[in-house]
Short mmCIF file of C-alpha atoms in Angstrom, two decimals:
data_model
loop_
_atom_site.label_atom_id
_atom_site.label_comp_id
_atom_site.label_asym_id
_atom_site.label_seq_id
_atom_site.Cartn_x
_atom_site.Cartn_y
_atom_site.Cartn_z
CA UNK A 22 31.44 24.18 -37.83
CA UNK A 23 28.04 24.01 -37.82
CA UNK A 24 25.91 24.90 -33.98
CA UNK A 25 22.38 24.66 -32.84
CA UNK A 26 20.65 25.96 -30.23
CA UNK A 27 21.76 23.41 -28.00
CA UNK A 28 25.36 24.16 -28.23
CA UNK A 29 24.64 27.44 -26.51
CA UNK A 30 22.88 25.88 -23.64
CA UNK A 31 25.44 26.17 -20.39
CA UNK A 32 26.37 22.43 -18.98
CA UNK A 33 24.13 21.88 -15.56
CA UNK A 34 25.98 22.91 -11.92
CA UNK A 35 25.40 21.93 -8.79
CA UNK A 36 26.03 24.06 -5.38
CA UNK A 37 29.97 23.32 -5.66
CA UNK A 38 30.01 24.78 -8.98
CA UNK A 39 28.36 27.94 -8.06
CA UNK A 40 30.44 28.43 -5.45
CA UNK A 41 33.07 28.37 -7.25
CA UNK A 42 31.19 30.46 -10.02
CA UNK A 43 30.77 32.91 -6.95
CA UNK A 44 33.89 32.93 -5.34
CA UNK A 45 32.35 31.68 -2.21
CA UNK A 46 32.34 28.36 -0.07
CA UNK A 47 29.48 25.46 -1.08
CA UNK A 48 28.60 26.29 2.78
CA UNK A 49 27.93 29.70 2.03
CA UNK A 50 25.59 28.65 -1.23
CA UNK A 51 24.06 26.39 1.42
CA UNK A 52 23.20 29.50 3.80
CA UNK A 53 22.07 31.30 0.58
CA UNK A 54 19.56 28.76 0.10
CA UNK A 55 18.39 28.08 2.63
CA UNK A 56 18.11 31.39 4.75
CA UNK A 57 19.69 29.60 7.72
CA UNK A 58 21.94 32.26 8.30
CA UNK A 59 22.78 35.41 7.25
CA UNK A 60 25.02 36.18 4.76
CA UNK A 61 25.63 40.46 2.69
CA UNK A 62 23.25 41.30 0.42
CA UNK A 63 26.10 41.88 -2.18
CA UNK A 64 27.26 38.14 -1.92
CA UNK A 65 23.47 36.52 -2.18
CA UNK A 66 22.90 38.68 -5.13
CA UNK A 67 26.49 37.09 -6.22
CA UNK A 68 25.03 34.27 -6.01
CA UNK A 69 21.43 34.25 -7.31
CA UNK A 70 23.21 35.89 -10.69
CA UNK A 71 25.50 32.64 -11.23
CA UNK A 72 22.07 30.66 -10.42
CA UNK A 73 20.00 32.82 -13.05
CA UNK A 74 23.12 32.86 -15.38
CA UNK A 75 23.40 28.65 -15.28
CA UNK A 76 19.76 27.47 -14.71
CA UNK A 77 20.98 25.85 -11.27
CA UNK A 78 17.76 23.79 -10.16
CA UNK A 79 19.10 22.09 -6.73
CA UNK A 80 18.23 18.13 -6.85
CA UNK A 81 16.45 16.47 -3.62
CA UNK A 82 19.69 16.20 -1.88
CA UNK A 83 20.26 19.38 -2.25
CA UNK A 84 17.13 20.58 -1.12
CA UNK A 85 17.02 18.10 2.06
CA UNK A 86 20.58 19.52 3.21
CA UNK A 87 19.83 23.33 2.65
CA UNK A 88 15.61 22.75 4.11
CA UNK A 89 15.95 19.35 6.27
CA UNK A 90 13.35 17.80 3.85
CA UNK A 91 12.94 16.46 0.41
CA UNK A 92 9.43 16.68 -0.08
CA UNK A 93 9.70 12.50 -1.03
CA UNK A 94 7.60 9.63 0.55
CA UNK A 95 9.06 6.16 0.49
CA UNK A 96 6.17 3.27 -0.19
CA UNK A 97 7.55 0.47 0.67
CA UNK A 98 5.52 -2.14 -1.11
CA UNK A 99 6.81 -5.59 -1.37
CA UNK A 100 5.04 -8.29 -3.71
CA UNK A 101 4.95 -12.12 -3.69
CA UNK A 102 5.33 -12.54 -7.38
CA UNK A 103 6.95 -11.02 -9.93
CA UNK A 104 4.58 -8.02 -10.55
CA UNK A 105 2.17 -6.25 -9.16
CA UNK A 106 -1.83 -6.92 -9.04
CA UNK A 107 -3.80 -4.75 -10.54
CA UNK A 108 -5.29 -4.54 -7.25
CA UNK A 109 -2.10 -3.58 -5.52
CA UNK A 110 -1.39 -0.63 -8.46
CA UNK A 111 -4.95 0.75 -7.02
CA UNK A 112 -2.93 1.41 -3.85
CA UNK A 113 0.06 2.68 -5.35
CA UNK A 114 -1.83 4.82 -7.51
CA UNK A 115 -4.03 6.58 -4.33
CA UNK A 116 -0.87 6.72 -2.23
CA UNK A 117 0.92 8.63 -5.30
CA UNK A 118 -2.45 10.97 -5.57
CA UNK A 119 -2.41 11.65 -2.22
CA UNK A 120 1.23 12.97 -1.91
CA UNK A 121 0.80 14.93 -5.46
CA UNK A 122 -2.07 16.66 -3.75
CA UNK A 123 0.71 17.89 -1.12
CA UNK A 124 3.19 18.50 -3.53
CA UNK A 125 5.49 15.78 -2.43
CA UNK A 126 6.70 12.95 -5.15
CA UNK A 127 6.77 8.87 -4.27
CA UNK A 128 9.60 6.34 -4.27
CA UNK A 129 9.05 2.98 -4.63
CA UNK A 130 11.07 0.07 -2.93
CA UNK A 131 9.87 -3.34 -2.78
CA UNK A 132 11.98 -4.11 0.23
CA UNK A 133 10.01 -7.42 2.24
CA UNK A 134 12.42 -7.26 5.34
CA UNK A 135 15.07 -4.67 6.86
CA UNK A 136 17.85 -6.80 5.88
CA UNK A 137 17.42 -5.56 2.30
CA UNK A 138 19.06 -3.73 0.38
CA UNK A 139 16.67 -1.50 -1.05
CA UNK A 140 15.26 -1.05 2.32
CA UNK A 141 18.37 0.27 4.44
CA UNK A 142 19.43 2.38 1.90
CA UNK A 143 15.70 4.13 1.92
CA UNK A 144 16.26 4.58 5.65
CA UNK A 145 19.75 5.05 5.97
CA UNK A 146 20.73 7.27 3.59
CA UNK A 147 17.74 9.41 4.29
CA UNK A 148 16.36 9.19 0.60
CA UNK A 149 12.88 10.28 1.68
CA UNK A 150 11.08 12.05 4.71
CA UNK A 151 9.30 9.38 6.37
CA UNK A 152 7.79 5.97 5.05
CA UNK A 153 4.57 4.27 3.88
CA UNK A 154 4.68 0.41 4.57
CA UNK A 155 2.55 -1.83 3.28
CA UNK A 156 2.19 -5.29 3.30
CA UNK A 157 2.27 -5.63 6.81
CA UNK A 158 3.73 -8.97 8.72
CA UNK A 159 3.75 -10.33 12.23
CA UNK A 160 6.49 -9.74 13.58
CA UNK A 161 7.86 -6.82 10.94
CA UNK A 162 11.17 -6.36 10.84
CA UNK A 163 10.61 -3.41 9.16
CA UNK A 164 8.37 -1.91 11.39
CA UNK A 165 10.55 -2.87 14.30
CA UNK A 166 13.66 -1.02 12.56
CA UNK A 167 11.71 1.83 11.88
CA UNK A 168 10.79 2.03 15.61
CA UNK A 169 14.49 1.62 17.14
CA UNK A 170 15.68 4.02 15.04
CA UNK A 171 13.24 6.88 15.40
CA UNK A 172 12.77 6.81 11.28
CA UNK A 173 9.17 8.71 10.52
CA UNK A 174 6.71 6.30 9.35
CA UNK A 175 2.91 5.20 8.62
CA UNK A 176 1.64 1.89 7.99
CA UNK A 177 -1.49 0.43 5.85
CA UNK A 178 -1.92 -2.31 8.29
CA UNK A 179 -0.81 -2.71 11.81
CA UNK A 180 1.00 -5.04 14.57
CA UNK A 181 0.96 -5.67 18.19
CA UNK A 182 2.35 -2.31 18.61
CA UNK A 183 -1.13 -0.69 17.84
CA UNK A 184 -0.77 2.32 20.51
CA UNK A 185 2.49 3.68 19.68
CA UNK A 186 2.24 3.97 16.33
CA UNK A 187 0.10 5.86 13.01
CA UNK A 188 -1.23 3.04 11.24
CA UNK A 189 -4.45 2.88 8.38
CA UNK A 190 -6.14 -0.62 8.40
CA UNK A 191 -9.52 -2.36 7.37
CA UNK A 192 -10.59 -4.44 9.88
CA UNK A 193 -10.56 -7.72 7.95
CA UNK A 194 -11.85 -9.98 11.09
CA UNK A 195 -15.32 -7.87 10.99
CA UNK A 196 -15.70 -7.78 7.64
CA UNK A 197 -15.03 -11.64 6.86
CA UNK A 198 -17.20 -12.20 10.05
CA UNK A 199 -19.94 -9.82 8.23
CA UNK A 200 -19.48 -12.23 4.96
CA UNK A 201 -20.11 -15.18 7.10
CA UNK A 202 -23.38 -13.81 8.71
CA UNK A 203 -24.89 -12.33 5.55
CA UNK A 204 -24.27 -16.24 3.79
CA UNK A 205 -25.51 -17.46 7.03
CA UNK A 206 -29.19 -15.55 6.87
CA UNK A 207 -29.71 -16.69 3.22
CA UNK A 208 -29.33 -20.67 4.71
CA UNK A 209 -25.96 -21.21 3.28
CA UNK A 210 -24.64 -24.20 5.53
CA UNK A 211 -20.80 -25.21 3.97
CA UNK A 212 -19.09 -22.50 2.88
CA UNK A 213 -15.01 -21.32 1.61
CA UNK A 214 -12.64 -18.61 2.37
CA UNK A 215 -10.48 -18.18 -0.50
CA UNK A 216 -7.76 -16.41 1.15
CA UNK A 217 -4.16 -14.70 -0.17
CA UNK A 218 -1.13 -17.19 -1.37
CA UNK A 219 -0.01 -19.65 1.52
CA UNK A 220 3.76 -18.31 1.58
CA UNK A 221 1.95 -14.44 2.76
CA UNK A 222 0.05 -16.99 5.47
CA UNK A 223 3.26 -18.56 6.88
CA UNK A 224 4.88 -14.89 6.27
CA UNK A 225 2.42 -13.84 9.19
CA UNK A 226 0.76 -11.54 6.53
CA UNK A 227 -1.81 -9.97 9.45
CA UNK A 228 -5.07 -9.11 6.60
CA UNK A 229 -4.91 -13.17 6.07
CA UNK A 230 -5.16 -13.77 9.53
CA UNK A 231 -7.36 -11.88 11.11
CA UNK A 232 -9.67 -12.38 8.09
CA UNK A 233 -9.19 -15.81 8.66
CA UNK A 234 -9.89 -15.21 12.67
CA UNK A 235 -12.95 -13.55 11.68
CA UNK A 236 -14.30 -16.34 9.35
CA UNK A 237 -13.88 -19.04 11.34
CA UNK A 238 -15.08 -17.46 14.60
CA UNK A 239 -18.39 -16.54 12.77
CA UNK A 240 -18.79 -20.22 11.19
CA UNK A 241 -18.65 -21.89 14.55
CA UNK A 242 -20.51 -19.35 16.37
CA UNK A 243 -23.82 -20.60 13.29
CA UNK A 244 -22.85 -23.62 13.02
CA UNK A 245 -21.77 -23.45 9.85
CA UNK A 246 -19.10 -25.82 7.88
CA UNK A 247 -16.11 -23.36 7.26
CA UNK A 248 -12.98 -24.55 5.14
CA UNK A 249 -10.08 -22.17 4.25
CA UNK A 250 -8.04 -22.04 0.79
CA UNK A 251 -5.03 -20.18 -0.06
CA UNK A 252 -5.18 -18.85 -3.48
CA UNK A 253 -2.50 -17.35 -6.19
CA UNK A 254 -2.48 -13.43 -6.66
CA UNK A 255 -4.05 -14.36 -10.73
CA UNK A 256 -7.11 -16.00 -12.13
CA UNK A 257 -5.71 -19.54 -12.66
CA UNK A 258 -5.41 -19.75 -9.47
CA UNK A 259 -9.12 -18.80 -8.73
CA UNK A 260 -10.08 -21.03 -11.08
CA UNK A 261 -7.61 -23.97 -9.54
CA UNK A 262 -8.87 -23.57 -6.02
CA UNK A 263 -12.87 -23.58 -7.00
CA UNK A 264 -12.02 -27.45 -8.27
CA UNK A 265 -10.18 -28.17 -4.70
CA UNK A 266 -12.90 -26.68 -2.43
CA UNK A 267 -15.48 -28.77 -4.70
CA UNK A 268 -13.60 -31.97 -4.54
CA UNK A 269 -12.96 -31.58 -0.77
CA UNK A 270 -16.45 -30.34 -0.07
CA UNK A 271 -19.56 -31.16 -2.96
CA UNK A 272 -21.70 -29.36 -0.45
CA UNK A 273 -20.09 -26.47 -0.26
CA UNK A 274 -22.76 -23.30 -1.72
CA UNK A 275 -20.78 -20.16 -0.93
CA UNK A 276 -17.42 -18.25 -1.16
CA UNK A 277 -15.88 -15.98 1.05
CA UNK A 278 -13.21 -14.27 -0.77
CA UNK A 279 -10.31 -11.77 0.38
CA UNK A 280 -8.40 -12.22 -3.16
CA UNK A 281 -9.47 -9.43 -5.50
CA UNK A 282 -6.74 -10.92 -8.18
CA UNK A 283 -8.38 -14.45 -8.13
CA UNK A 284 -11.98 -13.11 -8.47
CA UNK A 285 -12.12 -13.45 -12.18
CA UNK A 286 -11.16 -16.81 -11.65
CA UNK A 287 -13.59 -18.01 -9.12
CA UNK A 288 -15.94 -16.90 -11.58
CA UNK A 289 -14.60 -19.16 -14.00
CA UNK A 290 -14.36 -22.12 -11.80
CA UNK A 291 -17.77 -22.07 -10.93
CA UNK A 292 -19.20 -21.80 -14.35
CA UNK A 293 -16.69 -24.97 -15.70
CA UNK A 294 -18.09 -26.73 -12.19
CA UNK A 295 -22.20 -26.40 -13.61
CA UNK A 296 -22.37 -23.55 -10.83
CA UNK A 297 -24.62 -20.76 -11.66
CA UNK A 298 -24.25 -17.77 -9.67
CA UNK A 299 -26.13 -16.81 -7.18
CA UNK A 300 -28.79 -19.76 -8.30
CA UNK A 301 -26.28 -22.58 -7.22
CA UNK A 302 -23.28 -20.59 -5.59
CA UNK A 303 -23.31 -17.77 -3.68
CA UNK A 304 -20.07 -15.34 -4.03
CA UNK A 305 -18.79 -12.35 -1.85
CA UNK A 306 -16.00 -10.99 0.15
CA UNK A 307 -13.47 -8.19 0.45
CA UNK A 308 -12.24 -6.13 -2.76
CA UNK A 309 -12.70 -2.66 -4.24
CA UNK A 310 -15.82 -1.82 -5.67
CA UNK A 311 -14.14 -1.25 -9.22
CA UNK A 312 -13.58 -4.92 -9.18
CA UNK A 313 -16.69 -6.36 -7.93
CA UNK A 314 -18.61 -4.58 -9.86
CA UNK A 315 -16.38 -5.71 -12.79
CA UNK A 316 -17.73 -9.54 -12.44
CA UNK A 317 -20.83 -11.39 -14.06
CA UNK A 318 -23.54 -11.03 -11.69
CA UNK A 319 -21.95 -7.91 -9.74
CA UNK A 320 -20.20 -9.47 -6.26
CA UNK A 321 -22.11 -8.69 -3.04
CA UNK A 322 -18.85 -7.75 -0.85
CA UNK A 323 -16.86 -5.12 1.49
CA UNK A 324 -15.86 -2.07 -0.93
CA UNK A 325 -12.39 -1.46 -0.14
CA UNK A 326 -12.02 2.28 0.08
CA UNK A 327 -8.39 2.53 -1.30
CA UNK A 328 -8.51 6.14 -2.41
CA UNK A 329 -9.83 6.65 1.31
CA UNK A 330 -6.79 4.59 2.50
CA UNK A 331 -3.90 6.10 0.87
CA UNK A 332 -5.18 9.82 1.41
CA UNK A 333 -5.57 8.96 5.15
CA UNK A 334 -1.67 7.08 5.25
CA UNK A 335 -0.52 10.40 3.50
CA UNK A 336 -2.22 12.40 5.48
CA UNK A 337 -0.62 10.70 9.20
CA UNK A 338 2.44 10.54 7.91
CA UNK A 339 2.93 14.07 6.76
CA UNK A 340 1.38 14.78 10.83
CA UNK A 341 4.41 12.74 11.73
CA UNK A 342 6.63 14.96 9.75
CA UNK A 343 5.21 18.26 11.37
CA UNK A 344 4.96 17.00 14.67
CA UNK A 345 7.18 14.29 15.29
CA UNK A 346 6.26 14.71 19.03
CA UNK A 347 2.24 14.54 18.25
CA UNK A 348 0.50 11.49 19.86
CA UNK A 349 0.32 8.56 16.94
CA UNK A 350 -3.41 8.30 15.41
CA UNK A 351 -5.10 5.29 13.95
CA UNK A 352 -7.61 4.85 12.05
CA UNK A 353 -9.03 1.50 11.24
CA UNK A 354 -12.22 1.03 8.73
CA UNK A 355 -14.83 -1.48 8.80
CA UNK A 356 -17.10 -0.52 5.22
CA UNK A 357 -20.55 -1.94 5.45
CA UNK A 358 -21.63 -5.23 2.95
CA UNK A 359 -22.46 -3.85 -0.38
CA UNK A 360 -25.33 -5.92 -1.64
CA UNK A 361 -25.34 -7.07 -5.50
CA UNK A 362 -26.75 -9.50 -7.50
CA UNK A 363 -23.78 -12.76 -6.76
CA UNK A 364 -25.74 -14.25 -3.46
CA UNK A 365 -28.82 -15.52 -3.26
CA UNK A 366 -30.58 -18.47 -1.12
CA UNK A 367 -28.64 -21.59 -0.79
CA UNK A 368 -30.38 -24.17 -3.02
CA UNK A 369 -32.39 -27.07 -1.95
CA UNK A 370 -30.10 -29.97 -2.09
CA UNK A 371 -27.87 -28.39 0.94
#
């Protein structure tokens, strides 16, 4: 019969297998791996030869029942559509940088809701340490599991239960209000807020409504003509919502967006409207730089810091992991306007 080297590889154990290997109980393979308690030299060594012998590398459950962790972080990331932005994989991507940097992996759930599958069995069955959530809605009913039962967590975004808990935000009302001013010193009189998809809206989706808050408070404090859109997570819908704001409003000169997704679109929009921008239309908002810098002029707008964000989330929640009895810290960020080249001086004819 003909081998390879493969043949002559041993089959992979786990701990009940070196026990038995060992001639000892899977409790006693737990001890030895653990150093929980002690256990004779001659019965370790016993033991660490059947491990060197078989290759034994103990899997995350294994490692969270002999050292009470797994060295895992759950983001819990839900999406309205079908996919992810690539605006949303920013996110993922600095929360999965941060926790490499710690030496600590990620799992993914998309859970939207406690009730879900993928959500208790995160929780429940202990898969990870503690939790990222993002996404956050008013009322949670993830955050509000999380809280009765005592499951470590740290959210990008907060509720009404700001002082009890770790939380990372941007604080959308002050920088759509910023937006609002900035349009409002170059003369800009009727201007948009292109906000998220209505279903995160009626979700309570807390970014959409404090940005909204902050928009509309600012218009009426300048007396300024402030509509609101919702907009699609894509560029179709950008472009679909710049011919509803004109139809509604023909005076409108300005855009105030919080939908990095749609920006490409707005863009488009304006330019099959006859809107030159900044000469005719003035553009800015919320979004990472990488994005508004990614447009045709450059958009004047609040740089997300989402690098910042997801080492700060990581950071709190591992602080929750060390000292679960540590008073909760926040941290909420308010990045100044970045001025480009998309706003300009609203033109004559408003």
């Amino acid at each position: 019969m003909v081998s390879n080297r493969f043949d002559q590889q041993p089959p992979p154990v786990n701990i009940g297998e070196i026990a038995r290997l060992a001639g000892v109980s899977r409790s006693t393979v737990s001890y030895a791996l653990s150093g929980k308690r002690p256990i004779s030299d001659r019965t370790r060594q016993r033991i660490q030869q059947v491990i060197e012998d078989r290759g034994f590398q103990p899997n995350a459950s294994a490692r969270a029942l002999a050292h009470g962790r797994t060295r895992t972080l759950g983001l819990v990331f839900p999406t309205v559509s079908r996919r992810y932005t690539d605006m949303q994989l920013d996110f993922i991507n600095s929360v999965v940088d941060a926790a490499a940097a710690h030496d600590h992996d990620i799992l993914l759930s998309r859970s939207d809701g406690d009730g879900d599958d993928s959500f208790r069995r995160l929780v429940g069955e202990r898969r990870v340490d503690g939790a990222l959530l993002m996404e956050i809605r008013s009322p949670d009913s993830r955050v509000e599991r999380l809280v009765r039962s005592g499951f470590p967590f740290v959210s990008m975004g907060h509720t009404e239960h700001t002082d009890q808990l770790s939380w990372v935000d941007l604080d959308f009302a002050e920088l759509t209000a910023a937006c609002v001013r900035h349009l409002g010193r170059l003369g800009h009189r009727h201007i948009a807020l292109v906000g998220r998809p209505r279903e995160l809206y009626d979700a309570g989706y807390v970014p959409a409504h404090r940005g909204q808050d902050g928009f509309l408070r600012v218009a009426r404090e300048l007396g300024l003509t402030g509509e609101v859109h919702h907009c699609g997570d894509d560029a179709a819908s950008g472009q679909a919502v710049v011919a509803r704001l004109l139809d509604r409003d023909p005076r409108t000169t300005a855009i105030v967006t919080l939908n990095e997704a749609a920006l490409v679109g707005l863009y488009r929009g304006l330019g099959l409207a006859g809107r030159s921008v900044p000469g005719d239309f003035s553009v800015t908002g919320v979004a990472a730089a990488r994005w508004a810098e990614a447009v045709t002029p450059m958009m004047t707008g609040a740089d997300v810091p989402s690098d910042l964000m997801g080492r700060l989330a990581v950071d709190l929640l591992l602080e929750r992991l060390d000292a679960p009895a540590a008073a909760p810290r926040q941290h909420l960020l308010a990045p100044p306007l970045t001025p480009r080249a998309s706003t300009g001086p609203a033109p004559h004819r408003n």
